[in-house]
Amino acid sequence: MKRALSIARKETDHILRDRRSLAVAIVMPIAMLLLYGYGISTELRDLPVGILDEDRSPASRDLVERMISSGFIVDAGRLDSRDAIEPGFRKGKWRAVLTIGAGFSDSLIRESVGRVQVLVDGSDATTAATVDNYLKAVLALAGAPPGESGRSFQNLPIAGRTRILFNPELESANFIVPGLAAIILVMIGALLTSIAIARERETGTMEQILTTPVGPREIIVGKVLPYLVIAYLDAALVVGAGHLVFGVPMNGSWIALAAYSLLYLLVALSLGLLISSLAHTQRVAMMAALTATLLPTLLLSGFVFPRSSMPAPLQWIGQIVPATYYLTVIRGIMLKGRTWFPVEGAVLAGMAVLILGAAAARFRTRLE
């Protein structure tokens, strides 16, 4: 026991001397609890809803005003015709559209019931049902006479009929599989390159590379290219299995998906290389790659939990998570048939250049 206590005292001294690791061990759990505790929420707030008012009567305008004043939804735009509904969904302008048909006010007078239609984006199957119930509740409250908000929904004068677009059966695979593809690709891509430089350093072969006339940028690019081929093969297998095995539809272009996947993989591989240039051992590099990719992608990208329900600081952090943009791309292409994503493509390309440049600069600094 005395010898064990001596070992424990020696290990304690080692831990106290390594203040960086000690700080990580103490601060990391509470930081993760606060970060994900605030980020994980199934509540919907500020739901963007497009409004098509074909009745244009005082009754329809009053209904819209009462819905907006409830504070649960955001007026994402007034539509002039039904032709504008699907393009708005494809561009992600709104999560649902409320259509008030011509004759709404007449039916209120004649039948004591005003009928409206609710169109919901079904590409996110997890939240589509919640959005539907949410809007029906808001409609019921908006249609209730003043002072009768607690009245039964079935007896209120507004009847909503729901139609789900892009995933009418609300198949969970159509929502889960593209999200899993985003997680798997960024995680595997970062893991592949996270050990590239750390392994050379641990095995002592870095000195042999440094004796050659190859520059830091050429070394970084040379490290990325073989792993890019492997990661691209992984991407083809993952997306192909999602389509063939799980039946996720492809309503867009395979070529467009391949092009945006290339940008996404470049970001993932560059991130792993940057981590490898910072880490001293392969084990630390792999742990850092997993930490930097898995949880942020799972919790902050909008894959599981709606980003609109997160606090503003977490939404800002989510904007630097590459999967946030790739999820929009892969769901848009496969489920909505959209092929052009200028903002998401530009952000992913910028991330790849920035992170790859940082990895090269860090590698050069270490050489000096």
Short mmCIF file of N, CA and C in Angstrom, two decimals, residues 57-168:
data_model
loop_
_atom_site.label_atom_id
_atom_site.label_comp_id
_atom_site.label_asym_id
_atom_site.label_seq_id
_atom_site.Cartn_x
_atom_site.Cartn_y
_atom_site.Cartn_z
N SER A 57 -59.44 39.59 -47.22
CA SER A 57 -60.60 40.20 -46.55
C SER A 57 -60.18 40.66 -45.15
N PRO A 58 -60.98 41.50 -44.51
CA PRO A 58 -60.65 41.88 -43.12
C PRO A 58 -60.52 40.67 -42.20
N ALA A 59 -61.35 39.64 -42.44
CA ALA A 59 -61.28 38.45 -41.58
C ALA A 59 -59.96 37.70 -41.75
N SER A 60 -59.49 37.57 -43.01
CA SER A 60 -58.23 36.85 -43.23
C SER A 60 -57.05 37.65 -42.70
N ARG A 61 -57.09 38.98 -42.90
CA ARG A 61 -56.00 39.81 -42.38
C ARG A 61 -55.97 39.78 -40.84
N ASP A 62 -57.15 39.73 -40.25
CA ASP A 62 -57.22 39.67 -38.79
C ASP A 62 -56.64 38.34 -38.28
N LEU A 63 -56.94 37.24 -39.01
CA LEU A 63 -56.40 35.94 -38.61
C LEU A 63 -54.87 35.96 -38.67
N VAL A 64 -54.31 36.51 -39.76
CA VAL A 64 -52.85 36.56 -39.90
C VAL A 64 -52.23 37.40 -38.79
N GLU A 65 -52.83 38.55 -38.52
CA GLU A 65 -52.28 39.43 -37.49
C GLU A 65 -52.31 38.76 -36.12
N ARG A 66 -53.37 38.02 -35.85
CA ARG A 66 -53.47 37.36 -34.54
C ARG A 66 -52.47 36.22 -34.43
N MET A 67 -52.20 35.54 -35.56
CA MET A 67 -51.19 34.47 -35.53
C MET A 67 -49.80 35.05 -35.27
N ILE A 68 -49.47 36.12 -35.97
CA ILE A 68 -48.14 36.71 -35.82
C ILE A 68 -47.95 37.29 -34.43
N SER A 69 -49.02 37.90 -33.90
CA SER A 69 -48.91 38.52 -32.58
C SER A 69 -48.77 37.50 -31.47
N SER A 70 -49.00 36.21 -31.78
CA SER A 70 -48.83 35.19 -30.75
C SER A 70 -47.38 35.04 -30.33
N GLY A 71 -46.45 35.49 -31.21
CA GLY A 71 -45.03 35.44 -30.87
C GLY A 71 -44.37 34.11 -31.15
N PHE A 72 -45.12 33.11 -31.62
CA PHE A 72 -44.53 31.80 -31.89
C PHE A 72 -43.99 31.68 -33.32
N ILE A 73 -44.55 32.43 -34.24
CA ILE A 73 -44.13 32.30 -35.62
C ILE A 73 -43.63 33.65 -36.14
N VAL A 74 -42.85 33.57 -37.21
CA VAL A 74 -42.30 34.77 -37.84
C VAL A 74 -42.84 34.83 -39.26
N ASP A 75 -43.32 36.00 -39.64
CA ASP A 75 -43.81 36.19 -41.01
C ASP A 75 -42.61 36.17 -41.95
N ALA A 76 -42.43 35.06 -42.67
CA ALA A 76 -41.27 34.90 -43.54
C ALA A 76 -41.50 35.44 -44.94
N GLY A 77 -42.67 35.99 -45.21
CA GLY A 77 -42.92 36.56 -46.53
C GLY A 77 -44.36 36.36 -46.96
N ARG A 78 -44.89 37.33 -47.70
CA ARG A 78 -46.25 37.22 -48.23
C ARG A 78 -46.14 36.76 -49.69
N LEU A 79 -46.88 35.73 -50.04
CA LEU A 79 -46.82 35.15 -51.38
C LEU A 79 -47.94 35.73 -52.24
N ASP A 80 -47.63 35.87 -53.52
CA ASP A 80 -48.63 36.37 -54.47
C ASP A 80 -49.42 35.24 -55.12
N SER A 81 -48.80 34.06 -55.23
CA SER A 81 -49.49 32.94 -55.87
C SER A 81 -48.94 31.63 -55.33
N ARG A 82 -49.63 30.55 -55.66
CA ARG A 82 -49.18 29.23 -55.21
C ARG A 82 -47.89 28.80 -55.90
N ASP A 83 -47.58 29.41 -57.03
CA ASP A 83 -46.35 29.05 -57.75
C ASP A 83 -45.10 29.39 -56.94
N ALA A 84 -45.24 30.31 -55.98
CA ALA A 84 -44.07 30.73 -55.20
C ALA A 84 -43.83 29.85 -53.98
N ILE A 85 -44.74 28.89 -53.73
CA ILE A 85 -44.61 28.09 -52.50
C ILE A 85 -43.40 27.16 -52.54
N GLU A 86 -43.35 26.30 -53.57
CA GLU A 86 -42.27 25.30 -53.61
C GLU A 86 -40.89 25.92 -53.76
N PRO A 87 -40.71 26.96 -54.64
CA PRO A 87 -39.37 27.59 -54.70
C PRO A 87 -38.92 28.12 -53.35
N GLY A 88 -39.84 28.67 -52.57
CA GLY A 88 -39.48 29.16 -51.25
C GLY A 88 -39.05 28.04 -50.32
N PHE A 89 -39.74 26.90 -50.40
CA PHE A 89 -39.33 25.75 -49.59
C PHE A 89 -37.94 25.27 -50.01
N ARG A 90 -37.70 25.21 -51.32
CA ARG A 90 -36.40 24.71 -51.81
C ARG A 90 -35.26 25.61 -51.37
N LYS A 91 -35.52 26.94 -51.28
CA LYS A 91 -34.47 27.88 -50.86
C LYS A 91 -34.38 28.00 -49.34
N GLY A 92 -35.28 27.32 -48.63
CA GLY A 92 -35.25 27.36 -47.17
C GLY A 92 -35.76 28.66 -46.58
N LYS A 93 -36.64 29.37 -47.31
CA LYS A 93 -37.16 30.63 -46.80
C LYS A 93 -38.13 30.42 -45.65
N TRP A 94 -38.90 29.34 -45.72
CA TRP A 94 -39.88 29.06 -44.68
C TRP A 94 -39.96 27.56 -44.42
N ARG A 95 -40.43 27.24 -43.18
CA ARG A 95 -40.62 25.83 -42.81
C ARG A 95 -42.06 25.39 -43.08
N ALA A 96 -42.95 26.34 -43.22
CA ALA A 96 -44.35 26.02 -43.49
C ALA A 96 -44.99 27.22 -44.20
N VAL A 97 -46.10 26.96 -44.87
CA VAL A 97 -46.85 28.03 -45.54
C VAL A 97 -48.31 27.90 -45.15
N LEU A 98 -48.90 29.02 -44.76
CA LEU A 98 -50.33 29.07 -44.45
C LEU A 98 -51.04 29.67 -45.65
N THR A 99 -51.98 28.93 -46.22
CA THR A 99 -52.75 29.43 -47.35
C THR A 99 -54.20 29.65 -46.91
N ILE A 100 -54.66 30.86 -47.14
CA ILE A 100 -56.05 31.22 -46.84
C ILE A 100 -56.75 31.41 -48.18
N GLY A 101 -57.57 30.45 -48.55
CA GLY A 101 -58.18 30.48 -49.86
C GLY A 101 -59.27 31.52 -50.00
N ALA A 102 -59.59 31.86 -51.27
CA ALA A 102 -60.70 32.79 -51.53
C ALA A 102 -62.00 32.18 -51.00
N GLY A 103 -62.80 32.97 -50.36
CA GLY A 103 -64.05 32.47 -49.78
C GLY A 103 -63.93 32.16 -48.31
N PHE A 104 -62.78 32.47 -47.73
CA PHE A 104 -62.58 32.20 -46.30
C PHE A 104 -63.59 32.96 -45.44
N SER A 105 -63.75 34.25 -45.74
CA SER A 105 -64.66 35.07 -44.91
C SER A 105 -66.11 34.65 -45.15
N ASP A 106 -66.46 34.26 -46.41
CA ASP A 106 -67.83 33.81 -46.69
C ASP A 106 -68.16 32.54 -45.91
N SER A 107 -67.18 31.61 -45.86
CA SER A 107 -67.45 30.36 -45.14
C SER A 107 -67.58 30.60 -43.63
N LEU A 108 -66.89 31.64 -43.15
CA LEU A 108 -67.04 31.97 -41.73
C LEU A 108 -68.47 32.40 -41.43
N ILE A 109 -69.04 33.16 -42.39
CA ILE A 109 -70.40 33.67 -42.18
C ILE A 109 -71.44 32.57 -42.38
N ARG A 110 -71.28 31.79 -43.49
CA ARG A 110 -72.31 30.81 -43.84
C ARG A 110 -72.22 29.54 -42.99
N GLU A 111 -70.96 29.05 -42.78
CA GLU A 111 -70.80 27.76 -42.11
C GLU A 111 -70.22 27.90 -40.70
N SER A 112 -69.88 29.12 -40.33
CA SER A 112 -69.26 29.36 -39.02
C SER A 112 -67.90 28.68 -38.87
N VAL A 113 -67.30 28.30 -40.00
CA VAL A 113 -65.98 27.66 -39.98
C VAL A 113 -65.15 28.23 -41.15
N GLY A 114 -63.95 28.72 -40.87
CA GLY A 114 -63.05 29.19 -41.90
C GLY A 114 -61.97 28.14 -42.15
N ARG A 115 -61.85 27.69 -43.39
CA ARG A 115 -60.90 26.61 -43.70
C ARG A 115 -59.63 27.19 -44.30
N VAL A 116 -58.50 26.74 -43.77
CA VAL A 116 -57.19 27.15 -44.28
C VAL A 116 -56.37 25.89 -44.52
N GLN A 117 -55.30 26.04 -45.30
CA GLN A 117 -54.41 24.91 -45.57
C GLN A 117 -53.02 25.22 -45.04
N VAL A 118 -52.41 24.22 -44.43
CA VAL A 118 -51.04 24.36 -43.91
C VAL A 118 -50.13 23.42 -44.70
N LEU A 119 -49.12 23.97 -45.36
CA LEU A 119 -48.13 23.18 -46.10
C LEU A 119 -46.86 23.15 -45.27
N VAL A 120 -46.34 21.96 -45.04
CA VAL A 120 -45.18 21.78 -44.16
C VAL A 120 -44.05 21.13 -44.93
N ASP A 121 -42.81 21.60 -44.68
CA ASP A 121 -41.61 21.01 -45.28
C ASP A 121 -41.32 19.68 -44.59
N GLY A 122 -41.49 18.56 -45.30
CA GLY A 122 -41.29 17.24 -44.71
C GLY A 122 -39.88 16.71 -44.82
N SER A 123 -38.95 17.52 -45.38
CA SER A 123 -37.57 17.02 -45.51
C SER A 123 -36.93 16.83 -44.14
N ASP A 124 -37.41 17.53 -43.13
CA ASP A 124 -36.97 17.31 -41.75
C ASP A 124 -38.13 16.63 -41.03
N ALA A 125 -38.16 15.28 -41.13
CA ALA A 125 -39.31 14.53 -40.65
C ALA A 125 -39.49 14.65 -39.14
N THR A 126 -38.39 14.84 -38.42
CA THR A 126 -38.49 14.90 -36.96
C THR A 126 -39.28 16.11 -36.50
N THR A 127 -39.07 17.24 -37.15
CA THR A 127 -39.73 18.45 -36.72
C THR A 127 -40.98 18.76 -37.53
N ALA A 128 -41.20 18.05 -38.65
CA ALA A 128 -42.37 18.35 -39.48
C ALA A 128 -43.67 18.12 -38.72
N ALA A 129 -43.75 17.00 -38.00
CA ALA A 129 -44.97 16.72 -37.23
C ALA A 129 -45.15 17.75 -36.12
N THR A 130 -44.02 18.15 -35.52
CA THR A 130 -44.09 19.18 -34.47
C THR A 130 -44.56 20.50 -35.05
N VAL A 131 -44.04 20.84 -36.23
CA VAL A 131 -44.45 22.08 -36.89
C VAL A 131 -45.95 22.06 -37.18
N ASP A 132 -46.44 20.90 -37.66
CA ASP A 132 -47.87 20.76 -37.97
C ASP A 132 -48.72 21.00 -36.72
N ASN A 133 -48.39 20.28 -35.65
CA ASN A 133 -49.16 20.45 -34.41
C ASN A 133 -49.04 21.87 -33.86
N TYR A 134 -47.86 22.41 -33.99
CA TYR A 134 -47.58 23.76 -33.50
C TYR A 134 -48.46 24.79 -34.21
N LEU A 135 -48.54 24.67 -35.54
CA LEU A 135 -49.33 25.62 -36.32
C LEU A 135 -50.82 25.45 -36.06
N LYS A 136 -51.25 24.22 -35.89
CA LYS A 136 -52.67 23.99 -35.59
C LYS A 136 -53.03 24.63 -34.25
N ALA A 137 -52.12 24.51 -33.27
CA ALA A 137 -52.39 25.13 -31.97
C ALA A 137 -52.43 26.65 -32.09
N VAL A 138 -51.50 27.21 -32.88
CA VAL A 138 -51.48 28.66 -33.07
C VAL A 138 -52.74 29.11 -33.80
N LEU A 139 -53.17 28.34 -34.81
CA LEU A 139 -54.40 28.67 -35.53
C LEU A 139 -55.60 28.64 -34.59
N ALA A 140 -55.62 27.62 -33.74
CA ALA A 140 -56.75 27.52 -32.81
C ALA A 140 -56.78 28.71 -31.86
N LEU A 141 -55.63 29.09 -31.35
CA LEU A 141 -55.59 30.23 -30.44
C LEU A 141 -55.93 31.52 -31.17
N ALA A 142 -55.44 31.63 -32.43
CA ALA A 142 -55.73 32.85 -33.19
C ALA A 142 -57.20 32.95 -33.56
N GLY A 143 -57.84 31.78 -33.75
CA GLY A 143 -59.24 31.80 -34.14
C GLY A 143 -60.21 31.87 -32.98
N ALA A 144 -59.68 31.73 -31.77
CA ALA A 144 -60.57 31.76 -30.60
C ALA A 144 -61.07 33.17 -30.35
N PRO A 145 -62.32 33.30 -29.99
CA PRO A 145 -62.82 34.63 -29.62
C PRO A 145 -62.07 35.15 -28.41
N PRO A 146 -61.97 36.48 -28.29
CA PRO A 146 -61.26 37.05 -27.15
C PRO A 146 -61.79 36.50 -25.84
N GLY A 147 -60.86 36.10 -24.96
CA GLY A 147 -61.24 35.58 -23.65
C GLY A 147 -61.60 34.12 -23.66
N GLU A 148 -61.50 33.43 -24.86
CA GLU A 148 -61.85 32.01 -24.91
C GLU A 148 -60.70 31.18 -25.43
N SER A 149 -59.45 31.58 -25.13
CA SER A 149 -58.30 30.85 -25.64
C SER A 149 -58.21 29.44 -25.08
N GLY A 150 -58.87 29.19 -23.97
CA GLY A 150 -58.81 27.86 -23.38
C GLY A 150 -59.87 26.92 -23.93
N ARG A 151 -60.65 27.38 -24.91
CA ARG A 151 -61.71 26.55 -25.48
C ARG A 151 -61.14 25.38 -26.27
N SER A 152 -61.92 24.27 -26.36
CA SER A 152 -61.46 23.09 -27.10
C SER A 152 -61.19 23.44 -28.56
N PHE A 153 -60.08 22.89 -29.09
CA PHE A 153 -59.71 23.21 -30.47
C PHE A 153 -60.79 22.78 -31.47
N GLN A 154 -61.46 21.64 -31.19
CA GLN A 154 -62.43 21.12 -32.15
C GLN A 154 -63.62 22.06 -32.33
N ASN A 155 -63.87 22.92 -31.34
CA ASN A 155 -65.04 23.80 -31.41
C ASN A 155 -64.72 25.20 -31.90
N LEU A 156 -63.45 25.42 -32.30
CA LEU A 156 -63.06 26.75 -32.74
C LEU A 156 -63.38 26.94 -34.22
N PRO A 157 -63.56 28.17 -34.68
CA PRO A 157 -64.05 28.40 -36.04
C PRO A 157 -62.99 28.34 -37.13
N ILE A 158 -61.76 27.93 -36.85
CA ILE A 158 -60.73 27.81 -37.87
C ILE A 158 -60.34 26.35 -38.02
N ALA A 159 -60.48 25.79 -39.23
CA ALA A 159 -60.13 24.40 -39.49
C ALA A 159 -58.93 24.36 -40.42
N GLY A 160 -57.85 23.72 -39.98
CA GLY A 160 -56.63 23.65 -40.79
C GLY A 160 -56.46 22.28 -41.41
N ARG A 161 -56.15 22.25 -42.72
CA ARG A 161 -55.87 20.98 -43.42
C ARG A 161 -54.40 20.98 -43.79
N THR A 162 -53.71 19.88 -43.45
CA THR A 162 -52.25 19.84 -43.59
C THR A 162 -51.84 19.02 -44.80
N ARG A 163 -50.80 19.50 -45.48
CA ARG A 163 -50.19 18.74 -46.56
C ARG A 163 -48.68 18.78 -46.36
N ILE A 164 -48.05 17.62 -46.38
CA ILE A 164 -46.60 17.52 -46.18
C ILE A 164 -45.92 17.44 -47.54
N LEU A 165 -44.95 18.31 -47.78
CA LEU A 165 -44.22 18.32 -49.05
C LEU A 165 -42.86 17.63 -48.89
N PHE A 166 -42.34 17.08 -49.98
CA PHE A 166 -41.00 16.50 -50.11
C PHE A 166 -40.81 15.17 -49.38
N ASN A 167 -41.61 14.89 -48.39
CA ASN A 167 -41.53 13.62 -47.67
C ASN A 167 -42.90 13.33 -47.09
N PRO A 168 -43.92 13.11 -47.99
CA PRO A 168 -45.31 13.06 -47.52
C PRO A 168 -45.59 11.97 -46.51
#
